[in-house]
């Protein structure tokens, strides 16, 4: 396990729109094949809001992203390895589902349940509800890069960087964008633990490190 991955698991942080605020504390030390995988399994069954009919394929579902919201993924992160690229595509769908939950007019909980389960699903739902209760939605461009996959016997870890330099919170009722000055807090490193359930790789545990210079660009 690289020092970078251990550092990501060691810290949970919040930044910008808080797309990564659902991350769990990194002081867990799962003894499974991928560090952190055991901690994500709080329940063996899929989330109640998950739709089996929508989970049969890794084909991209319809993401309800507003026109003022973009998620950009670095194509250079694709590896050419079929299994790793399958996981990266599923991870991309999961991130888009999270973005939709924070920014769409109404969160699609079934879509969240498709890609986020166990501890990750519970935390994400709680954070989305809190964010919406504050009257906020997301706007702008969210960039994801330096994504790497580590595959274990029954789970996989995706480490990556997120830039919210061009992303902001917006007051839902008025449409006023809450702009912030550029800072190191725009950059976050993260690690998602994923497990394949049925035909879909889902996120079961999340951790992040805010203001990470390694992700600055």
Coordinates of C-alpha atoms in Angstrom, one line a residue:
X1 CA 0.0 0.0 0.0
X2 CA 1.5 3.3 -1.1
X3 CA 2.1 6.2 1.4
X4 CA -0.3 8.3 -0.7
X5 CA -3.2 5.8 -0.3
X6 CA -2.5 5.6 3.5
X7 CA -2.5 9.4 3.7
X8 CA -5.9 9.6 2.0
X9 CA -7.4 7.0 4.3
X10 CA -6.0 8.9 7.3
X11 CA -7.9 12.1 6.8
X12 CA -11.5 13.0 6.0
X13 CA -12.2 16.6 4.9
X14 CA -14.7 18.9 3.4
X15 CA -14.3 21.3 0.5
X16 CA -16.3 23.6 -1.9
X17 CA -19.6 22.1 -2.8
X18 CA -18.9 19.1 -0.5
X19 CA -19.2 16.5 -3.2
X20 CA -16.7 14.5 -1.1
X21 CA -18.2 15.5 2.2
X22 CA -19.7 12.0 2.5
X23 CA -16.3 10.6 3.2
X24 CA -15.9 8.5 6.3
X25 CA -13.2 8.9 8.9
X26 CA -9.9 7.4 7.7
X27 CA -8.8 5.9 11.1
X28 CA -10.4 2.6 10.2
X29 CA -7.9 -0.1 9.2
X30 CA -9.9 -2.8 7.4
X31 CA -8.1 -6.2 7.3
X32 CA -9.5 -7.2 4.0
X33 CA -7.7 -7.4 0.7
X34 CA -8.2 -3.6 0.2
X35 CA -7.7 -1.3 3.1
X36 CA -11.1 0.1 4.2
X37 CA -13.2 -2.4 2.3
X38 CA -14.4 -4.2 5.5
X39 CA -15.5 -0.9 7.0
X40 CA -17.8 -0.2 4.1
X41 CA -19.9 -3.4 4.7
X42 CA -22.4 -2.3 7.3
X43 CA -25.1 -4.3 5.6
X44 CA -25.0 -7.2 3.2
X45 CA -28.0 -6.2 1.2
X46 CA -28.2 -3.5 -1.4
X47 CA -29.8 -0.1 -0.5
X48 CA -33.6 -0.3 -0.4
X49 CA -33.7 2.6 -2.9
X50 CA -31.6 0.6 -5.4
X51 CA -33.5 -0.4 -8.5
X52 CA -32.5 -4.0 -9.6
X53 CA -33.7 -3.3 -13.2
X54 CA -31.4 -0.3 -13.4
X55 CA -28.4 -2.3 -12.0
X56 CA -28.1 -4.9 -14.7
X57 CA -25.7 -3.0 -16.8
X58 CA -22.7 -0.7 -16.5
X59 CA -24.2 1.4 -19.3
X60 CA -24.6 5.0 -18.3
X61 CA -28.0 5.9 -16.8
X62 CA -29.6 9.3 -17.4
X63 CA -28.0 11.7 -15.0
X64 CA -30.2 14.7 -14.1
X65 CA -27.4 17.3 -14.3
X66 CA -28.5 20.9 -14.8
X67 CA -27.1 22.8 -17.8
X68 CA -24.9 24.8 -15.5
X69 CA -23.2 21.7 -14.0
X70 CA -20.4 19.7 -15.7
X71 CA -18.3 16.8 -14.5
X72 CA -15.1 16.4 -16.4
X73 CA -12.9 13.2 -16.3
X74 CA -9.4 13.0 -17.7
X75 CA -9.5 10.5 -20.5
X76 CA -5.8 9.7 -20.0
X77 CA -6.7 7.9 -16.8
X78 CA -8.1 5.0 -18.7
X79 CA -5.6 2.1 -18.6
X80 CA -6.5 -0.2 -21.5
X81 CA -6.9 -3.0 -18.9
X82 CA -10.6 -4.2 -19.3
X83 CA -11.2 -4.8 -15.6
X84 CA -9.6 -1.6 -14.4
X85 CA -11.4 0.4 -17.1
X86 CA -14.7 -1.2 -16.2
X87 CA -14.2 -0.1 -12.6
X88 CA -13.2 3.4 -13.7
X89 CA -16.4 3.7 -15.8
X90 CA -18.5 2.6 -12.9
X91 CA -16.7 5.1 -10.7
X92 CA -17.4 7.9 -13.2
X93 CA -21.1 7.0 -13.1
X94 CA -21.0 7.0 -9.3
X95 CA -19.5 10.5 -9.3
X96 CA -22.0 11.8 -11.7
X97 CA -24.8 10.3 -9.6
X98 CA -23.4 12.2 -6.6
X99 CA -23.2 15.4 -8.6
X100 CA -26.8 15.0 -9.7
X101 CA -27.9 14.5 -6.1
X102 CA -26.3 17.8 -5.0
X103 CA -27.3 19.9 -8.0
X104 CA -30.5 18.5 -9.6
X105 CA -33.9 20.0 -8.7
X106 CA -34.8 16.8 -6.9
X107 CA -32.3 14.1 -5.8
X108 CA -32.8 10.8 -7.5
X109 CA -32.4 8.5 -4.5
X110 CA -32.7 5.3 -6.7
X111 CA -29.7 6.5 -8.7
X112 CA -27.7 7.1 -5.6
X113 CA -28.7 3.6 -4.3
X114 CA -27.4 2.1 -7.5
X115 CA -23.9 3.3 -7.1
X116 CA -23.5 4.0 -3.3
X117 CA -24.3 1.4 -0.7
X118 CA -23.6 0.4 2.9
X119 CA -21.6 3.1 4.8
X120 CA -21.0 5.2 1.7
X121 CA -24.7 5.3 0.8
X122 CA -25.9 6.1 4.3
X123 CA -23.4 9.0 4.6
X124 CA -24.1 10.4 1.2
X125 CA -27.8 10.5 1.7
X126 CA -27.3 12.3 5.1
X127 CA -25.0 14.9 3.6
X128 CA -27.2 15.6 0.6
X129 CA -30.2 16.1 2.8
X130 CA -28.2 18.4 5.1
X131 CA -26.9 20.4 2.1
X132 CA -30.4 20.7 0.6
X133 CA -31.8 21.8 4.0
X134 CA -29.4 24.7 3.9
X135 CA -31.0 25.8 0.6
X136 CA -28.0 25.1 -1.6
X137 CA -27.4 23.3 -4.9
X138 CA -24.2 22.9 -6.8
X139 CA -23.1 24.8 -10.0
X140 CA -20.1 24.9 -12.2
X141 CA -17.5 22.4 -13.3
X142 CA -16.0 19.6 -11.3
X143 CA -12.8 18.0 -12.6
X144 CA -11.6 14.5 -11.8
X145 CA -8.1 13.3 -12.7
X146 CA -5.1 11.1 -11.6
X147 CA -7.6 8.3 -11.1
X148 CA -5.9 5.0 -10.3
X149 CA -7.3 1.5 -9.6
X150 CA -5.9 -1.1 -7.1
X151 CA -7.8 -4.4 -7.4
X152 CA -8.0 -6.9 -4.6
X153 CA -9.7 -10.3 -4.3
X154 CA -13.2 -9.0 -3.7
X155 CA -12.9 -5.2 -3.8
X156 CA -11.1 -2.4 -5.5
X157 CA -9.8 1.0 -4.5
X158 CA -10.0 4.1 -6.8
X159 CA -7.8 6.9 -5.7
X160 CA -8.2 10.3 -7.5
X161 CA -8.1 14.0 -7.4
X162 CA -11.0 16.5 -7.6
X163 CA -10.8 20.2 -8.5
X164 CA -13.6 22.5 -7.5
X165 CA -11.7 25.6 -8.7
X166 CA -14.6 26.3 -11.2
X167 CA -17.4 25.0 -9.0
X168 CA -19.5 26.8 -6.4
X169 CA -22.6 26.5 -4.2
X170 CA -25.8 28.3 -5.4
X171 CA -28.8 29.4 -3.4
X172 CA -31.6 27.2 -4.7
X173 CA -34.4 29.8 -4.4
X174 CA -32.7 32.8 -5.8
X175 CA -30.1 31.2 -8.1
X176 CA -27.4 33.4 -6.5
X177 CA -24.0 31.8 -6.9
X178 CA -21.8 31.8 -3.8
X179 CA -18.4 32.5 -5.3
X180 CA -15.2 31.9 -3.4
X181 CA -11.7 33.0 -4.0
X182 CA -9.3 30.4 -5.5
X183 CA -7.3 28.6 -2.8
X184 CA -5.7 25.3 -2.1
X185 CA -9.0 24.1 -0.6
X186 CA -10.3 23.8 -4.2
X187 CA -8.2 20.6 -4.5
X188 CA -9.0 17.3 -2.8
X189 CA -7.5 13.8 -3.0
X190 CA -9.8 10.9 -2.3
X191 CA -10.1 7.2 -2.1
X192 CA -13.3 5.2 -2.8
X193 CA -13.6 1.5 -2.0
X194 CA -15.7 -0.3 -4.5
X195 CA -17.2 -3.8 -4.6
X196 CA -19.0 -5.6 -7.5
X197 CA -22.6 -6.4 -6.7
X198 CA -24.4 -8.1 -9.5
X199 CA -23.1 -6.5 -12.7
X200 CA -22.3 -3.2 -11.1
X201 CA -19.3 -1.9 -9.2
X202 CA -20.6 0.2 -6.2
X203 CA -18.9 2.5 -3.7
X204 CA -19.1 1.2 -0.2
X205 CA -16.6 3.4 1.6
X206 CA -15.2 6.9 0.9
X207 CA -12.4 9.0 2.4
X208 CA -10.7 12.2 1.3
X209 CA -8.0 14.7 2.2
X210 CA -8.8 18.4 1.5
X211 CA -6.4 21.1 0.5
X212 CA -4.0 18.5 -1.0
X213 CA -1.1 20.1 -2.8
X214 CA -0.6 16.8 -4.8
X215 CA -3.8 17.5 -6.6
X216 CA -3.1 21.2 -7.4
X217 CA -3.2 22.1 -11.0

